[in-house]
Coordinates of N, CA, C and O in Angstrom, one line a residue:
M23 N -15.6 13.6 -19.2 CA -14.4 14.6 -19.7 C -13.8 14.8 -20.4 O -13.9 14.5 -21.8
K24 N -13.4 16.5 -20.4 CA -13.0 16.8 -21.9 C -11.5 16.6 -21.9 O -10.8 16.7 -20.9
R25 N -11.3 16.2 -23.5 CA -10.0 15.7 -23.8 C -9.0 17.7 -24.0 O -9.5 18.0 -24.4
K26 N -8.0 17.2 -23.6 CA -7.2 17.9 -23.9 C -6.2 18.2 -24.8 O -5.6 16.9 -24.5
T27 N -6.3 18.6 -26.0 CA -5.4 18.6 -27.3 C -3.8 18.5 -26.6 O -3.6 19.8 -25.8
W28 N -3.1 18.2 -27.6 CA -1.6 18.5 -27.1 C -1.2 19.7 -28.4 O -1.6 19.3 -29.5
T29 N 0.0 20.5 -27.9 CA 0.1 21.6 -28.6 C 1.3 20.8 -29.2 O 2.1 20.1 -28.4
E30 N 2.0 21.8 -30.1 CA 3.8 21.3 -30.8 C 4.7 21.6 -29.4 O 5.5 20.7 -29.4
N31 N 4.0 22.9 -28.9 CA 5.3 22.8 -27.5 C 5.1 21.9 -26.6 O 6.3 21.7 -25.8
E32 N 3.8 21.3 -26.1 CA 3.9 20.4 -25.1 C 4.8 18.8 -25.4 O 5.3 18.2 -24.9
T33 N 4.3 18.7 -26.7 CA 5.1 17.9 -27.7 C 6.3 17.6 -27.3 O 7.3 16.7 -27.2
E34 N 7.2 18.5 -28.2 CA 8.6 18.8 -27.7 C 8.9 18.9 -26.5 O 10.1 18.2 -26.4
L35 N 8.4 19.5 -26.0 CA 9.0 19.5 -24.4 C 9.0 18.3 -23.5 O 9.9 17.9 -23.0
A36 N 7.5 17.2 -23.8 CA 7.8 16.0 -23.5 C 8.6 15.6 -24.1 O 9.6 14.3 -23.4
R37 N 9.0 15.6 -25.5 CA 10.4 14.8 -25.8 C 11.5 15.0 -25.3 O 12.1 14.1 -25.2
Q38 N 11.8 15.8 -25.0 CA 12.9 16.5 -24.5 C 13.3 16.2 -22.7 O 14.1 15.4 -22.4
L39 N 11.7 16.1 -22.4 CA 11.7 15.6 -20.7 C 12.0 14.0 -21.0 O 12.5 13.4 -19.9
L40 N 11.4 13.3 -21.5 CA 11.9 12.1 -22.0 C 13.1 11.4 -21.8 O 13.3 10.4 -21.6
K41 N 13.9 12.2 -22.6 CA 15.6 11.7 -22.3 C 15.9 11.5 -21.0 O 17.3 10.6 -20.6
K42 N 15.1 12.6 -19.8 CA 15.9 12.1 -18.5 C 15.0 11.6 -17.5 O 15.4 11.1 -16.3
H43 N 13.2 11.4 -17.8 CA 12.5 11.2 -17.0 C 11.6 10.0 -17.6 O 11.3 9.7 -18.5
S44 N 10.9 9.6 -16.7 CA 10.0 8.7 -17.1 C 8.6 9.4 -17.6 O 8.4 10.3 -17.2
Y45 N 7.6 8.5 -18.1 CA 6.2 8.5 -18.9 C 5.8 9.3 -17.7 O 5.0 10.1 -17.9
S46 N 5.5 8.7 -16.7 CA 5.1 9.1 -15.4 C 5.4 10.3 -14.9 O 4.5 11.3 -14.7
T47 N 6.4 10.3 -14.6 CA 7.1 11.8 -14.5 C 6.6 13.2 -15.3 O 6.4 13.8 -14.6
V48 N 7.0 12.8 -16.7 CA 6.5 13.7 -17.5 C 5.3 13.8 -17.4 O 4.9 15.4 -17.5
G49 N 4.2 12.9 -17.3 CA 3.1 13.5 -17.5 C 2.5 14.2 -16.1 O 1.7 15.1 -16.0
K50 N 3.0 14.0 -14.9 CA 3.2 14.5 -13.8 C 3.4 16.2 -13.9 O 3.0 17.3 -13.4
I51 N 4.7 16.4 -14.9 CA 5.2 17.9 -15.1 C 4.3 18.5 -15.9 O 3.8 19.7 -15.6
L52 N 3.4 17.9 -16.7 CA 2.5 18.7 -17.9 C 1.2 18.1 -17.3 O 0.4 18.7 -18.3
H53 N 0.8 17.9 -16.2 CA -0.6 17.7 -15.8 C -1.2 16.7 -16.8 O -2.1 17.3 -17.1
R54 N -0.6 16.0 -17.2 CA -1.8 14.8 -18.0 C -1.1 13.9 -17.3 O -0.3 13.2 -16.0
S55 N -2.1 12.5 -17.9 CA -1.9 11.2 -17.4 C -0.6 10.5 -17.5 O 0.1 10.7 -19.1
K56 N 0.3 9.5 -17.3 CA 1.3 8.7 -18.1 C 0.6 7.9 -19.3 O 1.3 8.2 -20.2
N57 N -0.7 7.2 -19.3 CA -0.8 7.1 -20.6 C -1.3 7.9 -21.6 O -1.1 7.8 -22.7
S58 N -1.9 9.3 -21.3 CA -1.6 10.2 -22.1 C -0.4 10.6 -23.0 O -0.5 10.5 -24.1
V59 N 0.6 10.4 -22.2 CA 2.0 10.9 -22.9 C 2.6 9.2 -23.8 O 2.5 9.7 -24.6
I60 N 2.2 8.4 -23.5 CA 2.5 7.3 -24.1 C 1.6 7.3 -25.3 O 2.2 7.0 -26.4
G61 N 0.8 7.9 -25.0 CA -0.8 7.5 -26.4 C -0.2 8.9 -27.3 O -0.3 8.2 -28.6
Q62 N 0.1 9.8 -27.0 CA 0.9 10.7 -27.5 C 2.1 10.4 -28.7 O 1.7 10.1 -29.8
F63 N 2.8 9.8 -28.0 CA 3.8 9.2 -29.0 C 3.6 8.0 -29.5 O 4.2 7.9 -30.8
Y64 N 2.9 7.4 -29.4 CA 2.2 6.4 -30.0 C 1.5 6.4 -31.4 O 1.8 5.9 -32.4
R65 N 0.4 7.5 -31.4 CA -0.4 8.2 -32.1 C 0.8 8.7 -33.1 O 0.4 8.4 -34.3
E66 N 1.9 9.7 -32.5 CA 2.9 10.0 -33.7 C 3.3 9.1 -34.4 O 3.7 9.5 -35.7
K67 N 4.1 7.7 -33.8 CA 4.8 7.0 -34.5 C 3.8 6.2 -35.6 O 4.5 6.0 -36.8
V68 N 2.5 6.2 -35.5 CA 1.5 5.5 -36.4 C 1.6 6.4 -37.7 O 1.5 6.1 -38.6
L69 N 1.0 7.3 -37.3 CA 1.1 8.7 -38.2 C 2.5 8.8 -39.2 O 2.1 9.3 -40.4
K70 N 3.2 8.7 -38.6 CA 4.7 8.1 -39.5 C 4.5 7.1 -40.5 O 5.9 6.7 -41.0
G71 N 4.3 6.2 -40.3 CA 3.7 5.0 -41.3 C 4.1 3.5 -40.2 O 4.2 2.4 -41.1
Y72 N 4.1 3.7 -38.8 CA 4.4 2.6 -38.1 C 3.0 1.6 -38.1 O 2.2 1.9 -38.0
T73 N 3.3 0.1 -38.4 CA 2.3 -0.5 -38.1 C 2.9 -1.8 -37.6 O 3.9 -2.2 -37.6
P74 N 1.9 -2.1 -36.4 CA 2.6 -3.4 -35.3 C 2.8 -4.5 -36.3 O 1.8 -4.7 -36.9
P75 N 3.5 -5.3 -36.0 CA 4.0 -6.7 -36.6 C 2.3 -7.4 -36.5 O 2.0 -7.5 -35.5
P76 N 2.3 -8.1 -37.4 CA 0.9 -9.3 -37.4 C 1.3 -10.3 -36.7 O -0.2 -10.4 -35.8
D77 N 2.1 -10.6 -36.4 CA 2.1 -11.9 -35.0 C 2.5 -11.4 -33.5 O 2.8 -11.9 -32.8
S78 N 2.5 -9.9 -33.3 CA 2.3 -9.7 -32.1 C 1.3 -10.0 -31.1 O 0.2 -9.7 -31.5
P79 N 1.7 -10.3 -30.0 CA 0.3 -11.1 -28.9 C -0.4 -9.8 -28.6 O -1.7 -9.3 -28.1
F80 N -0.4 -8.0 -28.7 CA -0.9 -7.3 -28.3 C -1.5 -7.0 -29.5 O -2.8 -5.7 -29.3
T81 N -1.7 -7.2 -30.8 CA -2.7 -6.9 -31.9 C -3.4 -8.0 -32.2 O -3.5 -9.0 -32.0
R82 N -4.8 -7.8 -32.4 CA -5.7 -8.6 -32.8 C -5.7 -8.8 -34.0 O -6.2 -7.7 -34.9
K83 N -6.4 -9.8 -34.6 CA -6.9 -10.0 -36.1 C -8.0 -9.4 -36.1 O -8.9 -10.0 -35.4
K84 N -8.6 -8.9 -37.2 CA -9.9 -8.3 -37.2 C -10.9 -9.7 -38.3 O -10.2 -9.5 -39.4
E85 N -12.1 -10.3 -37.0 CA -12.3 -10.8 -38.3 C -13.7 -10.2 -39.3 O -14.0 -9.1 -39.2
K86 N -13.6 -11.0 -40.4 CA -14.5 -10.7 -41.4 C -15.7 -11.3 -41.6 O -15.6 -12.7 -41.3
N87 N -16.7 -10.7 -41.9 CA -17.9 -11.4 -42.0 C -18.2 -12.5 -40.8 O -18.4 -13.4 -40.9
I88 N -18.3 -11.6 -40.1 CA -18.8 -12.2 -38.6 C -20.6 -12.0 -39.0 O -21.3 -10.9 -38.9
F89 N -21.0 -13.4 -38.7 CA -22.4 -13.1 -39.0 C -23.4 -13.7 -37.4 O -22.7 -14.8 -37.0
I90 N -24.4 -13.3 -36.8 CA -24.5 -13.4 -36.1 C -26.4 -14.3 -36.1 O -26.8 -13.3 -36.3
D91 N -26.4 -15.4 -35.8 CA -27.7 -16.0 -35.7 C -28.2 -15.7 -34.6 O -28.2 -15.6 -33.6
N92 N -30.3 -15.4 -35.2 CA -31.2 -14.9 -33.7 C -31.9 -15.9 -33.4 O -32.1 -16.9 -34.6

C-alpha cells in the first residue's frame, strides 16, 4: 500500500472538520482511515515539542544494554 502524504490544505480542513465531527467521520470525508487522522495530529503535536509523560501506561521504557546469550 502506498502512503498518501498529508498536504497543508488537508491538514487545515481536517482541523476545521474535527470541531464538529469525530476522527472516524473526518477520515471518511477525506478518504483516509481514522488512525491516519489521529496519527497526523499526534505527529504534529510531537513536532511542536510534546513528549508523553514517563509514567504513562502507553509509553514503554527503552531498555539499554540488552544482551542475548546464544
